[in-house]
Amino acid sequence: MTGFAAGQGSGAGHDWSWDLRSVNGKGFDLRLRLPDIEGLEPALRKAVGDRVARGNVTLNLKLAQAAGSAAMRIEPDVLNAALAAVDKVERAAERKGVALAPLKPSDLMAMRGVVDHSGGTIEDSAALLAALLESFEPVLESFVAMRREEGARTGALLAARIDEIAALTDEAAEAAAARAPKAAETLKAALARVMEATDVDPDRVAQELALLAIKSDVTEEIERLRVHVEAARALLAEIGPVGRKFEFLAQEFVREANTLCSKSGDAELTRIGLALKYAIDQLREQIQNVE
């Protein structure tokens, strides 16, 4: 199921923004792009995993220090190297008789790498972690609500497809009943032709024709289709993830529709069987959106 939610927040000297989205997937795959904050990743994986069972989910967090809160940190090794370089320059200038202006601390701080303005490590990571998790909850809730709304729309589409399959199954039953007299006459005519053209055991021929009649009977397929329709309606009424169950059920629908077409022996029943296969294919497409 697809979904999207975004949010922003600030606290513990930082500003941040969330981006949470998902697309359809057979299983649950959560991909995270996060800053390195101890305890953040497992907490987010659990929060999302408790609310989402299926889909390819991506969660991005952009974090920056709030304006005016960035700390400056002196890099000792870089500073010592800079002082040594300055001392070397001053000695060389003194030997040449060149007067240099006194070096100010600001001059040293302006040298590349002497001061780290990135803020270094996060000092109070516990406070920041708590603030981040608190701000993520409404983002996750909005994300789940959007998926729930899409699920309701998808459920209505699934119900329509299931009703269509049920109606076609009833048509198939009527067509199968209507073809019975014609099928019986066809078998009798075939038996008469065989008896006239060959010298075979009539009982043997009758047995073979009886087997053909049994093989062309679609009563079981129709009954199983009806059972699957009821199972699909029951799944729609369930609370919780049902996508994988629906996928399995759709495979059973396909199997029965294929068998119905192969055994039809009648133009009208074949037409209905093909319509069934099309409706089932539409059902399978919609199931890909179901968690």
PDB file of N, CA, C and O in Angstrom, residues 154-181:
ATOM      1  N   THR A 154      -9.549   0.655  -1.541  1.00  0.00           N
ATOM      2  CA  THR A 154      -9.193  -0.619  -2.168  1.00  0.00           C
ATOM      3  C   THR A 154     -10.179  -1.708  -1.783  1.00  0.00           C
ATOM      4  O   THR A 154     -10.552  -2.557  -2.605  1.00  0.00           O
ATOM      5  N   GLY A 155     -10.636  -1.683  -0.533  1.00  0.00           N
ATOM      6  CA  GLY A 155     -11.613  -2.668  -0.078  1.00  0.00           C
ATOM      7  C   GLY A 155     -12.904  -2.592  -0.871  1.00  0.00           C
ATOM      8  O   GLY A 155     -13.500  -3.623  -1.209  1.00  0.00           O
ATOM      9  N   ALA A 156     -13.332  -1.373  -1.195  1.00  0.00           N
ATOM     10  CA  ALA A 156     -14.552  -1.215  -1.995  1.00  0.00           C
ATOM     11  C   ALA A 156     -14.358  -1.791  -3.396  1.00  0.00           C
ATOM     12  O   ALA A 156     -15.267  -2.437  -3.945  1.00  0.00           O
ATOM     13  N   LEU A 157     -13.175  -1.573  -3.974  1.00  0.00           N
ATOM     14  CA  LEU A 157     -12.894  -2.132  -5.295  1.00  0.00           C
ATOM     15  C   LEU A 157     -12.853  -3.656  -5.259  1.00  0.00           C
ATOM     16  O   LEU A 157     -13.364  -4.332  -6.160  1.00  0.00           O
ATOM     17  N   LEU A 158     -12.246  -4.191  -4.206  1.00  0.00           N
ATOM     18  CA  LEU A 158     -12.186  -5.647  -4.067  1.00  0.00           C
ATOM     19  C   LEU A 158     -13.588  -6.236  -3.922  1.00  0.00           C
ATOM     20  O   LEU A 158     -13.900  -7.279  -4.508  1.00  0.00           O
ATOM     21  N   ALA A 159     -14.421  -5.577  -3.132  1.00  0.00           N
ATOM     22  CA  ALA A 159     -15.786  -6.063  -2.945  1.00  0.00           C
ATOM     23  C   ALA A 159     -16.544  -6.096  -4.264  1.00  0.00           C
ATOM     24  O   ALA A 159     -17.302  -7.041  -4.548  1.00  0.00           O
ATOM     25  N   ALA A 160     -16.329  -5.075  -5.097  1.00  0.00           N
ATOM     26  CA  ALA A 160     -16.995  -5.040  -6.408  1.00  0.00           C
ATOM     27  C   ALA A 160     -16.519  -6.180  -7.300  1.00  0.00           C
ATOM     28  O   ALA A 160     -17.313  -6.829  -7.991  1.00  0.00           O
ATOM     29  N   ARG A 161     -15.201  -6.447  -7.272  1.00  0.00           N
ATOM     30  CA  ARG A 161     -14.664  -7.551  -8.089  1.00  0.00           C
ATOM     31  C   ARG A 161     -15.182  -8.897  -7.594  1.00  0.00           C
ATOM     32  O   ARG A 161     -15.512  -9.783  -8.392  1.00  0.00           O
ATOM     33  N   ILE A 162     -15.273  -9.055  -6.286  1.00  0.00           N
ATOM     34  CA  ILE A 162     -15.771 -10.315  -5.728  1.00  0.00           C
ATOM     35  C   ILE A 162     -17.240 -10.520  -6.087  1.00  0.00           C
ATOM     36  O   ILE A 162     -17.669 -11.634  -6.424  1.00  0.00           O
ATOM     37  N   ASP A 163     -18.024  -9.449  -6.023  1.00  0.00           N
ATOM     38  CA  ASP A 163     -19.429  -9.549  -6.431  1.00  0.00           C
ATOM     39  C   ASP A 163     -19.542  -9.935  -7.904  1.00  0.00           C
ATOM     40  O   ASP A 163     -20.424 -10.726  -8.288  1.00  0.00           O
ATOM     41  N   GLU A 164     -18.661  -9.385  -8.725  1.00  0.00           N
ATOM     42  CA  GLU A 164     -18.674  -9.718 -10.147  1.00  0.00           C
ATOM     43  C   GLU A 164     -18.341 -11.195 -10.357  1.00  0.00           C
ATOM     44  O   GLU A 164     -18.983 -11.886 -11.166  1.00  0.00           O
ATOM     45  N   ILE A 165     -17.348 -11.685  -9.623  1.00  0.00           N
ATOM     46  CA  ILE A 165     -16.980 -13.100  -9.732  1.00  0.00           C
ATOM     47  C   ILE A 165     -18.128 -13.992  -9.276  1.00  0.00           C
ATOM     48  O   ILE A 165     -18.416 -15.032  -9.887  1.00  0.00           O
ATOM     49  N   ALA A 166     -18.808 -13.578  -8.212  1.00  0.00           N
ATOM     50  CA  ALA A 166     -19.946 -14.357  -7.725  1.00  0.00           C
ATOM     51  C   ALA A 166     -21.062 -14.414  -8.769  1.00  0.00           C
ATOM     52  O   ALA A 166     -21.665 -15.478  -9.000  1.00  0.00           O
ATOM     53  N   ALA A 167     -21.329 -13.274  -9.409  1.00  0.00           N
ATOM     54  CA  ALA A 167     -22.380 -13.242 -10.425  1.00  0.00           C
ATOM     55  C   ALA A 167     -22.017 -14.107 -11.628  1.00  0.00           C
ATOM     56  O   ALA A 167     -22.870 -14.841 -12.168  1.00  0.00           O
ATOM     57  N   LEU A 168     -20.768 -14.057 -12.035  1.00  0.00           N
ATOM     58  CA  LEU A 168     -20.332 -14.879 -13.167  1.00  0.00           C
ATOM     59  C   LEU A 168     -20.362 -16.369 -12.812  1.00  0.00           C
ATOM     60  O   LEU A 168     -20.646 -17.206 -13.679  1.00  0.00           O
ATOM     61  N   THR A 169     -20.075 -16.671 -11.559  1.00  0.00           N
ATOM     62  CA  THR A 169     -20.155 -18.069 -11.133  1.00  0.00           C
ATOM     63  C   THR A 169     -21.590 -18.585 -11.228  1.00  0.00           C
ATOM     64  O   THR A 169     -21.834 -19.718 -11.665  1.00  0.00           O
ATOM     65  N   ASP A 170     -22.536 -17.739 -10.820  1.00  0.00           N
ATOM     66  CA  ASP A 170     -23.947 -18.127 -10.955  1.00  0.00           C
ATOM     67  C   ASP A 170     -24.331 -18.304 -12.429  1.00  0.00           C
ATOM     68  O   ASP A 170     -25.071 -19.238 -12.776  1.00  0.00           O
ATOM     69  N   GLU A 171     -23.820 -17.417 -13.281  1.00  0.00           N
ATOM     70  CA  GLU A 171     -24.089 -17.566 -14.716  1.00  0.00           C
ATOM     71  C   GLU A 171     -23.498 -18.868 -15.242  1.00  0.00           C
ATOM     72  O   GLU A 171     -24.108 -19.551 -16.085  1.00  0.00           O
ATOM     73  N   ALA A 172     -22.300 -19.203 -14.747  1.00  0.00           N
ATOM     74  CA  ALA A 172     -21.663 -20.445 -15.187  1.00  0.00           C
ATOM     75  C   ALA A 172     -22.492 -21.656 -14.773  1.00  0.00           C
ATOM     76  O   ALA A 172     -22.629 -22.632 -15.539  1.00  0.00           O
ATOM     77  N   ALA A 173     -23.065 -21.601 -13.580  1.00  0.00           N
ATOM     78  CA  ALA A 173     -23.906 -22.700 -13.120  1.00  0.00           C
ATOM     79  C   ALA A 173     -25.135 -22.848 -14.009  1.00  0.00           C
ATOM     80  O   ALA A 173     -25.538 -23.976 -14.370  1.00  0.00           O
ATOM     81  N   GLU A 174     -25.733 -21.723 -14.368  1.00  0.00           N
ATOM     82  CA  GLU A 174     -26.913 -21.764 -15.241  1.00  0.00           C
ATOM     83  C   GLU A 174     -26.540 -22.285 -16.639  1.00  0.00           C
ATOM     84  O   GLU A 174     -27.284 -23.091 -17.223  1.00  0.00           O
ATOM     85  N   ALA A 175     -25.407 -21.835 -17.150  1.00  0.00           N
ATOM     86  CA  ALA A 175     -24.982 -22.284 -18.477  1.00  0.00           C
ATOM     87  C   ALA A 175     -24.650 -23.773 -18.470  1.00  0.00           C
ATOM     88  O   ALA A 175     -24.952 -24.495 -19.437  1.00  0.00           O
ATOM     89  N   ALA A 176     -24.043 -24.239 -17.375  1.00  0.00           N
ATOM     90  CA  ALA A 176     -23.711 -25.663 -17.278  1.00  0.00           C
ATOM     91  C   ALA A 176     -24.982 -26.502 -17.226  1.00  0.00           C
ATOM     92  O   ALA A 176     -25.069 -27.579 -17.843  1.00  0.00           O
ATOM     93  N   ALA A 177     -26.001 -26.008 -16.498  1.00  0.00           N
ATOM     94  CA  ALA A 177     -27.271 -26.741 -16.428  1.00  0.00           C
ATOM     95  C   ALA A 177     -27.977 -26.730 -17.786  1.00  0.00           C
ATOM     96  O   ALA A 177     -28.580 -27.730 -18.202  1.00  0.00           O
ATOM     97  N   ALA A 178     -27.876 -25.598 -18.494  1.00  0.00           N
ATOM     98  CA  ALA A 178     -28.544 -25.493 -19.786  1.00  0.00           C
ATOM     99  C   ALA A 178     -27.893 -26.375 -20.844  1.00  0.00           C
ATOM    100  O   ALA A 178     -28.556 -26.825 -21.788  1.00  0.00           O
ATOM    101  N   ARG A 179     -26.612 -26.627 -20.720  1.00  0.00           N
ATOM    102  CA  ARG A 179     -25.927 -27.423 -21.732  1.00  0.00           C
ATOM    103  C   ARG A 179     -26.106 -28.922 -21.501  1.00  0.00           C
ATOM    104  O   ARG A 179     -25.763 -29.727 -22.368  1.00  0.00           O
ATOM    105  N   ALA A 180     -26.639 -29.315 -20.315  1.00  0.00           N
ATOM    106  CA  ALA A 180     -26.735 -30.738 -19.967  1.00  0.00           C
ATOM    107  C   ALA A 180     -27.547 -31.541 -20.989  1.00  0.00           C
ATOM    108  O   ALA A 180     -27.074 -32.588 -21.468  1.00  0.00           O
ATOM    109  N   PRO A 181     -28.767 -31.099 -21.363  1.00  0.00           N
ATOM    110  CA  PRO A 181     -29.520 -31.879 -22.360  1.00  0.00           C
ATOM    111  C   PRO A 181     -28.786 -31.997 -23.687  1.00  0.00           C
ATOM    112  O   PRO A 181     -28.755 -33.069 -24.300  1.00  0.00           O
TER     113      PRO A 181
END
